[in-house]
Structure formats: structure tokens, C-alpha cells
Amino acid sequence: MEDGIRVGLLLVATPQLEDPNFRRSVVLVVEHDIDGGTLGVVLNRPTEIPVDRVLPPWAELVTGPSVVFQGGPVALDNALALARLPGEDEPLGWRALEGGSEVARVGLVDLEAPPGLLAPEVLQLRVFAGYAGWSAGQLRGEIEDGAWYLVPAEAGDVFAGDPDRLWQQVLRRQGGDLAFVSTFPEDPTLN
């Protein structure tokens, strides 16, 4: 049975989602199995920790801002990276995200591999601490409860130069009602 969730889509928090881990977040779905659950990374939570402090060999390949992003509330002591590569090859140390979407040339990086393997190929790279995870059916329930919008991703979303504006930008480009939601104030009680 199809649930509409697939790798390469974005989960955009609705204004009703008050969980501080996900408030106004934009999450890229990087793994999804209808029977096994979903894994994603929050794209718009930069930390103040420079990449060269935690992963010095990868620091010069990182797309600005050159900091570690908080990918979600799960396993914050583990890092993962996403990189965009040109062409159609799948070099050692990189695995393309499944699915034929706008982010087809974005993939997961093996941070245990020597950076030199990927350096000549990397167009953009971002490092995340932790991830977001949902058990089988949990995310579908949250979407049905109105916590998330499920929208197409663009490769530029993953490596946004101004991550603080990503929530508004993604909603605005959807048009219609979602474009209107992009103007929702941070604190509606002050409106």
C-alpha cells in the first residue's frame, strides 16, 4: 500500500507543530520503508559548531555556512553528511538517495572514507549531527493530524545559503494556500 511518503520529498512543519525539535523545520526524507519507518534530516538548523572542529578532513569540502547542522533529535553524537555530485556515476564513499526526484544527485556520504575520494566530484556538502526518525506508520499519522506538509524538494534546499529562511522559501514556492502559510507570524499572538 502506498502512503505518499518517499525519499527526496520534504516534510515542512505546519504552524501548528509546536515540538521545539521540529518547529518551522524543513526535513528531507532520506530513507523510507512503509513497513520499517522513515529517516530524515532537518535542513534548517545550523549550530555554531564549525565542521573543522568535529570533522577536520571534511571541512574544506563543506558548503557555507561551514558549521554542523542539527539533523534531528535522534543520535546527536553521530554525524552524517549529504553531498551533491555531477554526472551519473556513484563513486566510492557516496550513495545516491533512492528515487528519481530533483535531489537525485544528492546522496549520503561515508564519513569514514577518505575525503580525497570524493573531493574532485563534490559540488556541495553539508554535515549533520543526528537525524529525525519515525517508526512504521508514525509519520503518516502525523501528516494526517496536520503536523507536516509533504512537498517536492529541490537540490538547493539541502544546501541553502540562508537556512533560517528555508521554511518560508519552500512554502512560498508551492503557491496557493501554502504560499499564504509562508507569511504566518512566528508568534501569532503578537499579530
mmCIF file of C-alpha atoms in Angstrom:
data_model
loop_
_atom_site.group_PDB
_atom_site.id
_atom_site.type_symbol
_atom_site.label_atom_id
_atom_site.label_comp_id
_atom_site.label_asym_id
_atom_site.label_seq_id
_atom_site.Cartn_x
_atom_site.Cartn_y
_atom_site.Cartn_z
ATOM 1 C CA MET A 1 0.000 0.000 0.000
ATOM 2 C CA GLU A 2 1.347 3.450 -0.980
ATOM 3 C CA ASP A 3 1.426 6.124 1.721
ATOM 4 C CA GLY A 4 2.637 9.055 -0.429
ATOM 5 C CA ILE A 5 5.882 9.450 1.501
ATOM 6 C CA ARG A 6 9.058 8.843 -0.470
ATOM 7 C CA VAL A 7 12.760 9.606 -0.438
ATOM 8 C CA GLY A 8 13.565 13.049 -1.801
ATOM 9 C CA LEU A 9 10.421 14.772 -0.548
ATOM 10 C CA LEU A 10 10.402 17.481 2.089
ATOM 11 C CA LEU A 11 8.444 17.476 5.299
ATOM 12 C CA VAL A 12 7.659 21.083 6.142
ATOM 13 C CA ALA A 13 6.353 21.718 9.647
ATOM 14 C CA THR A 14 2.924 23.309 9.741
ATOM 15 C CA PRO A 15 2.443 26.320 12.043
ATOM 16 C CA GLN A 16 0.529 24.002 14.395
ATOM 17 C CA LEU A 17 3.614 21.839 15.066
ATOM 18 C CA GLU A 18 4.893 23.172 18.384
ATOM 19 C CA ASP A 19 7.504 20.497 19.187
ATOM 20 C CA PRO A 20 10.709 22.569 19.626
ATOM 21 C CA ASN A 21 12.698 19.892 17.757
ATOM 22 C CA PHE A 22 10.625 20.490 14.641
ATOM 23 C CA ARG A 23 9.029 23.929 14.926
ATOM 24 C CA ARG A 24 9.308 25.585 11.471
ATOM 25 C CA SER A 25 11.629 22.845 10.308
ATOM 26 C CA VAL A 26 12.230 21.529 6.812
ATOM 27 C CA VAL A 27 13.146 17.841 6.767
ATOM 28 C CA LEU A 28 14.497 15.928 3.778
ATOM 29 C CA VAL A 29 13.313 12.305 3.679
ATOM 30 C CA VAL A 30 16.452 10.218 3.087
ATOM 31 C CA GLU A 31 15.082 6.731 3.792
ATOM 32 C CA HIS A 32 11.528 5.405 3.798
ATOM 33 C CA ASP A 33 10.094 1.926 4.133
ATOM 34 C CA ILE A 34 6.346 1.720 4.660
ATOM 35 C CA ASP A 35 6.876 -1.274 6.969
ATOM 36 C CA GLY A 36 10.127 -0.139 8.579
ATOM 37 C CA GLY A 37 9.807 3.599 9.138
ATOM 38 C CA THR A 38 11.272 6.851 7.913
ATOM 39 C CA LEU A 39 14.554 8.692 8.394
ATOM 40 C CA GLY A 40 15.155 12.332 7.553
ATOM 41 C CA VAL A 41 17.440 15.259 8.280
ATOM 42 C CA VAL A 42 16.399 18.727 9.342
ATOM 43 C CA LEU A 43 17.879 21.117 6.773
ATOM 44 C CA ASN A 44 17.431 24.437 8.560
ATOM 45 C CA ARG A 45 19.023 24.048 11.998
ATOM 46 C CA PRO A 46 22.627 25.287 11.804
ATOM 47 C CA THR A 47 24.602 25.056 15.026
ATOM 48 C CA GLU A 48 27.542 27.258 15.951
ATOM 49 C CA ILE A 49 29.963 24.327 15.825
ATOM 50 C CA PRO A 50 32.431 24.638 12.925
ATOM 51 C CA VAL A 51 32.828 21.474 10.866
ATOM 52 C CA ASP A 52 36.616 21.698 11.232
ATOM 53 C CA ARG A 53 36.224 21.184 14.989
ATOM 54 C CA VAL A 54 34.472 17.803 14.629
ATOM 55 C CA LEU A 55 35.441 16.539 11.163
ATOM 56 C CA PRO A 56 38.586 18.438 10.107
ATOM 57 C CA PRO A 57 39.277 16.343 6.986
ATOM 58 C CA TRP A 58 35.858 17.265 5.528
ATOM 59 C CA ALA A 59 35.836 20.960 6.452
ATOM 60 C CA GLU A 60 37.209 22.312 3.181
ATOM 61 C CA LEU A 61 34.504 20.500 1.168
ATOM 62 C CA VAL A 62 31.572 21.918 3.159
ATOM 63 C CA THR A 63 29.147 24.363 1.581
ATOM 64 C CA GLY A 64 28.648 27.504 3.676
ATOM 65 C CA PRO A 65 27.702 28.125 6.326
ATOM 66 C CA SER A 66 30.608 25.900 7.322
ATOM 67 C CA VAL A 67 29.007 24.613 10.511
ATOM 68 C CA VAL A 68 27.451 21.348 11.620
ATOM 69 C CA PHE A 69 23.657 21.302 11.277
ATOM 70 C CA GLN A 70 21.422 19.595 13.814
ATOM 71 C CA GLY A 71 19.803 16.929 11.651
ATOM 72 C CA GLY A 72 17.253 15.961 14.266
ATOM 73 C CA PRO A 73 16.805 14.911 17.867
ATOM 74 C CA VAL A 74 17.994 11.288 17.429
ATOM 75 C CA ALA A 75 21.650 10.224 17.854
ATOM 76 C CA LEU A 76 23.101 13.727 18.193
ATOM 77 C CA ASP A 77 26.560 12.245 18.787
ATOM 78 C CA ASN A 78 26.582 10.719 15.296
ATOM 79 C CA ALA A 79 27.326 12.652 12.122
ATOM 80 C CA LEU A 80 26.053 12.108 8.622
ATOM 81 C CA ALA A 81 26.667 14.124 5.502
ATOM 82 C CA LEU A 82 24.845 14.809 2.271
ATOM 83 C CA ALA A 83 26.669 15.762 -0.914
ATOM 84 C CA ARG A 84 25.606 16.703 -4.409
ATOM 85 C CA LEU A 85 27.679 15.316 -7.259
ATOM 86 C CA PRO A 86 27.519 15.838 -11.030
ATOM 87 C CA GLY A 87 27.052 13.145 -13.637
ATOM 88 C CA GLU A 88 25.631 9.680 -13.216
ATOM 89 C CA ASP A 89 28.432 7.718 -11.548
ATOM 90 C CA GLU A 90 28.270 6.572 -7.937
ATOM 91 C CA PRO A 91 31.823 6.979 -6.608
ATOM 92 C CA LEU A 92 33.150 5.138 -3.575
ATOM 93 C CA GLY A 93 32.106 6.849 -0.368
ATOM 94 C CA TRP A 94 28.799 8.191 -1.734
ATOM 95 C CA ARG A 95 25.352 6.602 -2.138
ATOM 96 C CA ALA A 96 22.626 8.379 -4.094
ATOM 97 C CA LEU A 97 19.272 8.826 -2.443
ATOM 98 C CA GLU A 98 16.699 6.422 -3.841
ATOM 99 C CA GLY A 99 14.026 7.865 -6.087
ATOM 100 C CA GLY A 100 14.008 9.962 -9.229
ATOM 101 C CA SER A 101 13.478 13.420 -7.868
ATOM 102 C CA GLU A 102 15.024 16.868 -8.036
ATOM 103 C CA VAL A 103 17.531 15.654 -5.461
ATOM 104 C CA ALA A 104 18.588 12.590 -7.478
ATOM 105 C CA ARG A 105 22.257 13.659 -7.447
ATOM 106 C CA VAL A 106 22.209 14.202 -3.681
ATOM 107 C CA GLY A 107 23.453 11.294 -1.636
ATOM 108 C CA LEU A 108 24.753 10.116 1.693
ATOM 109 C CA VAL A 109 28.493 10.381 2.286
ATOM 110 C CA ASP A 110 30.527 7.730 4.073
ATOM 111 C CA LEU A 111 32.386 9.925 6.558
ATOM 112 C CA GLU A 112 34.754 7.028 7.298
ATOM 113 C CA ALA A 113 36.042 7.183 3.711
ATOM 114 C CA PRO A 114 38.993 9.431 2.880
ATOM 115 C CA PRO A 115 37.655 12.840 1.744
ATOM 116 C CA GLY A 116 40.075 12.725 -1.190
ATOM 117 C CA LEU A 117 37.933 10.020 -2.805
ATOM 118 C CA LEU A 118 35.042 12.443 -3.236
ATOM 119 C CA ALA A 119 36.798 15.817 -3.267
ATOM 120 C CA PRO A 120 37.125 16.077 -7.072
ATOM 121 C CA GLU A 121 33.415 15.259 -7.512
ATOM 122 C CA VAL A 122 31.696 17.212 -4.704
ATOM 123 C CA LEU A 123 29.631 20.196 -5.822
ATOM 124 C CA GLN A 124 28.120 20.777 -2.383
ATOM 125 C CA LEU A 125 28.386 19.067 1.003
ATOM 126 C CA ARG A 126 26.713 19.550 4.366
ATOM 127 C CA VAL A 127 27.317 17.759 7.696
ATOM 128 C CA PHE A 128 24.523 16.943 10.148
ATOM 129 C CA ALA A 129 24.607 15.803 13.775
ATOM 130 C CA GLY A 130 21.747 13.422 14.409
ATOM 131 C CA TYR A 131 18.643 12.707 12.390
ATOM 132 C CA ALA A 132 14.865 12.556 12.632
ATOM 133 C CA GLY A 133 13.206 9.161 12.727
ATOM 134 C CA TRP A 134 9.681 7.773 12.703
ATOM 135 C CA SER A 135 8.501 4.196 13.198
ATOM 136 C CA ALA A 136 6.286 2.497 10.617
ATOM 137 C CA GLY A 137 3.062 4.476 10.205
ATOM 138 C CA GLN A 138 4.041 7.189 12.706
ATOM 139 C CA LEU A 139 4.889 9.854 10.129
ATOM 140 C CA ARG A 140 1.752 9.112 8.068
ATOM 141 C CA GLY A 141 -0.265 9.677 11.273
ATOM 142 C CA GLU A 142 1.481 12.985 11.939
ATOM 143 C CA ILE A 143 0.787 14.149 8.375
ATOM 144 C CA GLU A 144 -2.884 13.195 8.723
ATOM 145 C CA ASP A 145 -3.013 15.064 12.058
ATOM 146 C CA GLY A 146 -1.834 18.228 10.284
ATOM 147 C CA ALA A 147 1.725 18.430 11.625
ATOM 148 C CA TRP A 148 3.515 18.274 8.256
ATOM 149 C CA TYR A 149 3.155 19.359 4.653
ATOM 150 C CA LEU A 150 4.702 16.901 2.186
ATOM 151 C CA VAL A 151 6.185 18.811 -0.773
ATOM 152 C CA PRO A 152 8.787 18.305 -3.544
ATOM 153 C CA ALA A 153 12.412 19.125 -2.758
ATOM 154 C CA GLU A 154 14.963 20.947 -4.857
ATOM 155 C CA ALA A 155 18.695 20.230 -4.618
ATOM 156 C CA GLY A 156 19.284 23.797 -3.453
ATOM 157 C CA ASP A 157 17.128 23.188 -0.364
ATOM 158 C CA VAL A 158 19.676 20.762 1.064
ATOM 159 C CA PHE A 159 22.493 23.308 0.794
ATOM 160 C CA ALA A 160 20.572 26.557 1.353
ATOM 161 C CA GLY A 161 22.880 29.501 1.940
ATOM 162 C CA ASP A 162 20.322 31.117 4.271
ATOM 163 C CA PRO A 163 18.840 28.178 6.195
ATOM 164 C CA ASP A 164 16.898 30.499 8.516
ATOM 165 C CA ARG A 165 14.669 31.482 5.583
ATOM 166 C CA LEU A 166 14.243 27.987 4.134
ATOM 167 C CA TRP A 167 10.845 27.310 5.773
ATOM 168 C CA GLN A 168 9.322 30.433 4.188
ATOM 169 C CA GLN A 169 11.039 29.900 0.831
ATOM 170 C CA VAL A 170 9.866 26.304 0.428
ATOM 171 C CA LEU A 171 6.280 27.165 1.342
ATOM 172 C CA ARG A 172 6.214 30.279 -0.846
ATOM 173 C CA ARG A 173 7.238 28.405 -3.995
ATOM 174 C CA GLN A 174 4.362 25.925 -3.542
ATOM 175 C CA GLY A 175 1.854 28.621 -4.449
ATOM 176 C CA GLY A 176 -1.776 28.744 -3.336
ATOM 177 C CA ASP A 177 -2.594 28.219 0.325
ATOM 178 C CA LEU A 178 0.936 27.088 1.221
ATOM 179 C CA ALA A 179 2.390 30.324 -0.131
ATOM 180 C CA PHE A 180 -0.008 32.132 2.176
ATOM 181 C CA VAL A 181 1.129 29.970 5.138
ATOM 182 C CA SER A 182 4.691 31.181 4.498
ATOM 183 C CA THR A 183 3.597 34.571 5.888
ATOM 184 C CA PHE A 184 2.373 33.056 9.175
ATOM 185 C CA PRO A 185 3.976 35.066 12.017
ATOM 186 C CA GLU A 186 6.466 33.466 14.407
ATOM 187 C CA ASP A 187 4.159 34.360 17.288
ATOM 188 C CA PRO A 188 0.544 34.772 16.127
ATOM 189 C CA THR A 189 -0.459 36.260 19.493
ATOM 190 C CA LEU A 190 1.548 39.374 18.601
ATOM 191 C CA ASN A 191 -0.306 39.836 15.325
#
